[in-house]
Coordinates of C-alpha atoms in Angstrom, one line a residue:
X1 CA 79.6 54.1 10.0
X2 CA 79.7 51.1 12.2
X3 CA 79.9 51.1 16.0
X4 CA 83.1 50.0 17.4
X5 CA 83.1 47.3 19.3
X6 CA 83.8 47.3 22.8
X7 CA 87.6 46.5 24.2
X8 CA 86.9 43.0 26.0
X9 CA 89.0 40.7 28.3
X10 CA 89.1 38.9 25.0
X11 CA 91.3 41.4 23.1
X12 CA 93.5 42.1 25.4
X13 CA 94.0 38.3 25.8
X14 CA 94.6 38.2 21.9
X15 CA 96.7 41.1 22.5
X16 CA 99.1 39.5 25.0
X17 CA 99.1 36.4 22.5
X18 CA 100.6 38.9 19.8
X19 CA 103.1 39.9 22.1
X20 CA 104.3 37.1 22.2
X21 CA 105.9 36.9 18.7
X22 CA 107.7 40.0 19.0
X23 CA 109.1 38.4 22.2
X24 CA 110.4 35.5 20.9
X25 CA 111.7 37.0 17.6
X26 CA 113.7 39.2 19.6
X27 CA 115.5 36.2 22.0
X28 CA 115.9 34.5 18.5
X29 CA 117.6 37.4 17.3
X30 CA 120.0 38.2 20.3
X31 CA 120.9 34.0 20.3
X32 CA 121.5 34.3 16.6
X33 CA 123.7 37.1 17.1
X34 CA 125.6 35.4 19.5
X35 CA 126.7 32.5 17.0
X36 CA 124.0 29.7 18.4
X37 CA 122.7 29.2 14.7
X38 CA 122.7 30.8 11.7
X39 CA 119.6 32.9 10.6
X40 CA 120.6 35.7 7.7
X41 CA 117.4 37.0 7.4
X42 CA 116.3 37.8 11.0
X43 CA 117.4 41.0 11.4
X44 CA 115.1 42.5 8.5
X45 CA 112.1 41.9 10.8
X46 CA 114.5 42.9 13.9
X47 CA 116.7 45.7 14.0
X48 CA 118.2 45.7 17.3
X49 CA 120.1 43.0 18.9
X50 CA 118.6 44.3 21.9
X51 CA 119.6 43.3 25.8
X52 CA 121.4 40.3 26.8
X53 CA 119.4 37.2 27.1
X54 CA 120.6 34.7 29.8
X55 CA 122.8 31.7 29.0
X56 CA 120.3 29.1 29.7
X57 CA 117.5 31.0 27.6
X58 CA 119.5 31.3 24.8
X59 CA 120.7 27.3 24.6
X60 CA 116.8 26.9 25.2
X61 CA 116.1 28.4 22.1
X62 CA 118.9 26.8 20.1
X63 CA 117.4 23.3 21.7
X64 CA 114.2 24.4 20.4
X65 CA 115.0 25.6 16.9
X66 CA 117.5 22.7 16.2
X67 CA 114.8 20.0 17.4
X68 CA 112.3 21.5 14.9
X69 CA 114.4 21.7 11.8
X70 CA 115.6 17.8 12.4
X71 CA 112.0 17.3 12.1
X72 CA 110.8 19.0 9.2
X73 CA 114.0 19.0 7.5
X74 CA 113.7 15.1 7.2
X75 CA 110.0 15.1 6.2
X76 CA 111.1 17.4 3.2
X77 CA 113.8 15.0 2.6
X78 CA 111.6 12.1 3.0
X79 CA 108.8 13.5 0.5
X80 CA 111.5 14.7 -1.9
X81 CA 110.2 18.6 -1.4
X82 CA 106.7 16.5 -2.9
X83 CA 104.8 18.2 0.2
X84 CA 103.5 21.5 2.0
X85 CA 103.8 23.0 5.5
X86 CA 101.2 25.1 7.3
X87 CA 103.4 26.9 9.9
X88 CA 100.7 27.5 12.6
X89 CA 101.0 31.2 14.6
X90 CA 104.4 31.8 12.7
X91 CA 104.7 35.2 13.8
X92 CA 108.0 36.9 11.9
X93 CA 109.3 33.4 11.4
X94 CA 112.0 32.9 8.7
X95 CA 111.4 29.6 7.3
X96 CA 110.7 30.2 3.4
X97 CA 114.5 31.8 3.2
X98 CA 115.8 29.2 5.1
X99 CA 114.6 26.5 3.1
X100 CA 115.2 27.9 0.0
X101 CA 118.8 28.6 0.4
X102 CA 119.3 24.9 1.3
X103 CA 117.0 23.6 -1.6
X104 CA 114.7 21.8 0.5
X105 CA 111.5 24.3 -0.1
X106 CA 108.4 22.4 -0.3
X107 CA 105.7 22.8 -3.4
X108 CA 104.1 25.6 -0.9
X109 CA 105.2 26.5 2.3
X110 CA 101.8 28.1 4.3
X111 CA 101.8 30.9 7.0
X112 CA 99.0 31.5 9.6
X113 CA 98.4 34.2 12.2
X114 CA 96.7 36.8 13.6
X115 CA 96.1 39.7 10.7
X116 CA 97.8 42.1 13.0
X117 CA 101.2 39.8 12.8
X118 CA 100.7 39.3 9.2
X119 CA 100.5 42.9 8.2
X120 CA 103.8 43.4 10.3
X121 CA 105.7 40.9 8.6
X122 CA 103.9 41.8 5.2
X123 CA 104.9 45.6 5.3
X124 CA 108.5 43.9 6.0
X125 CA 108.5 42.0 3.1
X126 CA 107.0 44.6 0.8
X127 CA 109.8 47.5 1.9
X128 CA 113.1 45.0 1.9
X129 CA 113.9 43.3 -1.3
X130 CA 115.9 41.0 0.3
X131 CA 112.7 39.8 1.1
X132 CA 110.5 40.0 -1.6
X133 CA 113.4 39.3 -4.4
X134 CA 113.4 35.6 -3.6
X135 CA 109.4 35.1 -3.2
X136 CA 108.9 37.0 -6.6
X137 CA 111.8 34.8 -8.3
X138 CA 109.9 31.8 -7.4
X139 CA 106.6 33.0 -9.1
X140 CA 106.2 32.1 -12.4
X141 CA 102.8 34.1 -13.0
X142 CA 101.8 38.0 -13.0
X143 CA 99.1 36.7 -10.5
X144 CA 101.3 37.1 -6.9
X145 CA 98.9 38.4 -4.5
X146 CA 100.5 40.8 -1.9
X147 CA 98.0 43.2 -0.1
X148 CA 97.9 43.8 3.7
X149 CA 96.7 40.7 5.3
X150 CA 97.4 38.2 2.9
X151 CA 100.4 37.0 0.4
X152 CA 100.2 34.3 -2.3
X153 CA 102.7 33.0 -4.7
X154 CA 103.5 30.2 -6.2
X155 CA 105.4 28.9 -3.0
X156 CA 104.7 31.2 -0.1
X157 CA 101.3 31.6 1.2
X158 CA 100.8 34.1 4.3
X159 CA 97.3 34.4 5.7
X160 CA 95.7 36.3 8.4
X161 CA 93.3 34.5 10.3
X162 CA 91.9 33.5 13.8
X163 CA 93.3 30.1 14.5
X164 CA 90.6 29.4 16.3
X165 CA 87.6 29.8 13.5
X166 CA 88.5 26.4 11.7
X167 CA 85.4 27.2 9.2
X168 CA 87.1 30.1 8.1
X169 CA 90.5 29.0 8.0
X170 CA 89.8 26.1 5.9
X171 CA 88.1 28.5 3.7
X172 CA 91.5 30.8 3.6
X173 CA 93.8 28.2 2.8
X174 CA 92.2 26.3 0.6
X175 CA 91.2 29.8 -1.1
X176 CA 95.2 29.6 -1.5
X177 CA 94.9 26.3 -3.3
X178 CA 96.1 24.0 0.1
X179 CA 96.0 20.5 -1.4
X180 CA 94.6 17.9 1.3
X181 CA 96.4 14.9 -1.0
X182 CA 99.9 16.2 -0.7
X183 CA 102.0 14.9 2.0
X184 CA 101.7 18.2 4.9
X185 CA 103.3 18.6 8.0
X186 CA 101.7 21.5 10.4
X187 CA 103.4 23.3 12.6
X188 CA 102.6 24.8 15.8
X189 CA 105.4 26.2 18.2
X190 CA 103.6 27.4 21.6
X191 CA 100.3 28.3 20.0
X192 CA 98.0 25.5 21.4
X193 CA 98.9 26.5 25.0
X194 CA 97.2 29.9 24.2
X195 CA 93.8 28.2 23.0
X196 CA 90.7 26.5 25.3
X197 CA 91.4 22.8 25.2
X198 CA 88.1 22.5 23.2
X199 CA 89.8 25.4 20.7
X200 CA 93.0 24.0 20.0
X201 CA 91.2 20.0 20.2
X202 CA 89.0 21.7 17.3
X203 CA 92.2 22.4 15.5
X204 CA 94.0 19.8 15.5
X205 CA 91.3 17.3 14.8
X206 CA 90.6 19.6 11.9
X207 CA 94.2 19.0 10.7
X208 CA 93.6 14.8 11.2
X209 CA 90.7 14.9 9.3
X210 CA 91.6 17.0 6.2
X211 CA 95.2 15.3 5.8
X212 CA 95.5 11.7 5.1
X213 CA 99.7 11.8 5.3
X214 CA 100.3 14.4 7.5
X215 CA 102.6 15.4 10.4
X216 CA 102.2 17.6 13.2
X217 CA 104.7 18.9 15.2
X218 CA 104.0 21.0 18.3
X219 CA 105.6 21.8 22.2
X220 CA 101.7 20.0 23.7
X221 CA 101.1 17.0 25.8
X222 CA 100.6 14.0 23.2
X223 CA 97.4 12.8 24.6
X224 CA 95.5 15.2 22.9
X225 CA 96.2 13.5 19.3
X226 CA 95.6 10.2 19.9
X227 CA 92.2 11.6 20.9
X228 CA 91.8 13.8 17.8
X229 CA 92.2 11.1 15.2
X230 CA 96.1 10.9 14.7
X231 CA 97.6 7.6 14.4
X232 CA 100.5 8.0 16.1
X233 CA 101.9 10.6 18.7
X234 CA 105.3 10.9 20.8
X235 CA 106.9 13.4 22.9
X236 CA 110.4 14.2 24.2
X237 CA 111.4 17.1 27.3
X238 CA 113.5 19.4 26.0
X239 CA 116.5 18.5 28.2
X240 CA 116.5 15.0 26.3
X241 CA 115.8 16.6 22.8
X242 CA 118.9 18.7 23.8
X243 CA 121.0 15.8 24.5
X244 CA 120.4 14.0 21.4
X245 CA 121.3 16.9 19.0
X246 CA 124.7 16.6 17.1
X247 CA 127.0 16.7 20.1
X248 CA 129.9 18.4 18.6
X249 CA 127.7 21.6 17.4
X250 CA 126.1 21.5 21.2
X251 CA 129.9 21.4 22.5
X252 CA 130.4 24.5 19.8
X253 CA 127.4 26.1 21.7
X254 CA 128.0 25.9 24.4
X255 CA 131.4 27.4 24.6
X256 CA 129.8 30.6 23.6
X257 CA 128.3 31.8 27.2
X258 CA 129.4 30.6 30.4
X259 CA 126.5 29.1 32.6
X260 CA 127.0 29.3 35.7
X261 CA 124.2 26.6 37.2
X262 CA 123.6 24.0 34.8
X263 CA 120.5 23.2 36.9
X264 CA 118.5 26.0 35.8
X265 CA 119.3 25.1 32.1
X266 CA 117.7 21.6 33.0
X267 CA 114.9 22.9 34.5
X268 CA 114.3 25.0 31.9
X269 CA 114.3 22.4 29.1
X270 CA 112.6 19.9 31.0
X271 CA 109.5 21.9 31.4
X272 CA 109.2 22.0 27.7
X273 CA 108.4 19.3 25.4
X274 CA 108.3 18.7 21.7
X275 CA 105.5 16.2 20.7
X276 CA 104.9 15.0 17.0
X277 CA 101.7 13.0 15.9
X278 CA 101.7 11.4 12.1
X279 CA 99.1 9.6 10.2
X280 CA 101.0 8.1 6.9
X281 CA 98.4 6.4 4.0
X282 CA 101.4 7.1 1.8
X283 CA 103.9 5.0 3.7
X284 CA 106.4 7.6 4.0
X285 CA 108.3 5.7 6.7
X286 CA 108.2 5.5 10.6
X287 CA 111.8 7.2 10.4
X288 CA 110.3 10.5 9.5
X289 CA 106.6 10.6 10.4
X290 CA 107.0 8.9 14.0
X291 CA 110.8 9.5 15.6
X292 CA 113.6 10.9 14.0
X293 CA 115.6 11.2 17.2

């Protein structure tokens, strides 16, 4: 029997990092359960609303979430569903029954994170058939893969892997037939930040040089694209992303918790930023690829 191997400063760094993705699933469940935005499937991977979350984290969140989906939503649009994803550290994330109840899943939506994440939201899937009923009605075969680490089908590919080991997660996805010639846009909500600038440079270069249409959208400085072999990058704060959603659903919004110092809502958002890099051989279009606000 092999030696364990010793607990380093490394694990619990990587163990922290994990922590993360229950943290965030839970402020995305107690905002949805306020009425910020609808998410019906949430609650399978958490139970309990839990304590209250303060106003200005909460409207963070929806600023977030809302910024995102304009963004891939349109790229969907824009490719006719003719594309993939790779969702980068996507935790408990509920972005395959989303799309599909709006008809804009792509031809294979991927999923990467740490195995232990991926066995938690796996053994979810497996034991709630709200779950698993719309993944196995979108395979055609008898060859759906579902053990604990890994889930293929047709459309919804979950891996475990080290985000930082590009070798190896090349060898994973494509493994899970990734196709480098479809259009693909990558996603990466507050992963990078947890990586050594030469880690998360190795990644995203990765990304540039195995896609030739490609987006990438990520909460990062942009500089770090235009270094890595991306054509194009941009980048918004938070607080102006927040004021160029659909104003009537922000009104909506915010009418659901008083905030009592607006200022700590805009220093909030304006210490984030969502930054979006595109290379397009295809042509899909500046709209999508480059600025959609």
């Amino acid at each position: 029997m092999a030696a364990r191997q010793p607990f380093t400063d490394s694990d619990a760094a990587d163990e922290a990092v994990r922590t993360t993705c229950d943290d965030a699933t839970t402020c995305k469940r107690f905002a949805t359960s306020q009425g910020y935005w609808k998410d019906l499937h949430i609650h399978y991977f958490v139970r309990n609303v839990g304590e209250r979350k303060a106003p200005e984290i909460n409207r963070g969140y929806y600023a977030r979430v809302k910024g995102v989906n304009l963004l891939l939503d349109e790229f969907i649009k824009k490719t006719e569903c003719k594309c993939q994803i790779i969702n980068l550290g996507a935790g408990l994330d509920t972005m395959f029954w989303r799309l599909k109840d709006e008809n804009l899943l792509p031809q294979k939506l991927f999923e990467v994170d740490f195995p232990a994440v991926v066995a938690k939201k796996i053994h979810n899937i497996k034991t709630k058939p709200p779950l698993s009923k719309p993944i196995i009605d979108m395979h055609s075969t008898d060859s759906l893969l579902l053990d604990a680490h890994n889930l293929d089908s047709d459309r919804y590919c979950i891996v475990g892997a080290d985000l930082r080991d590009i070798s190896s997660l090349d060898e994973k996805l494509k493994k899970f037939h990734l196709n480098p010639e479809l259009p693909t846009l990558l996603l990466s909500e507050c992963v990078l930040v947890y990586m050594t600038p030469s880690q998360s440079s190795n990644l995203v270069h990765w990304a540039a040089e195995t896609f030739h249409t490609a987006m990438f959208i990520n909460y990062e400085q942009k500089d770090r694209f235009l270094t890595t072999g991306w054509d194009h990058a941009d980048a918004l704060d938070m607080m102006t992303v927040y004021s160029m959603l659909p104003q009537q659903d922000v009104a909506r919004i915010e009418l659901l918790e008083f905030l009592d110092e607006r200022e700590l809502l805009q220093q909030l958002l304006q210490h984030y930023c969502i930054c979006w890099a595109s290379k397009d051989k295809l042509s899909l279009g500046k709209r999508t690829l480059v600025l959609y606000f």
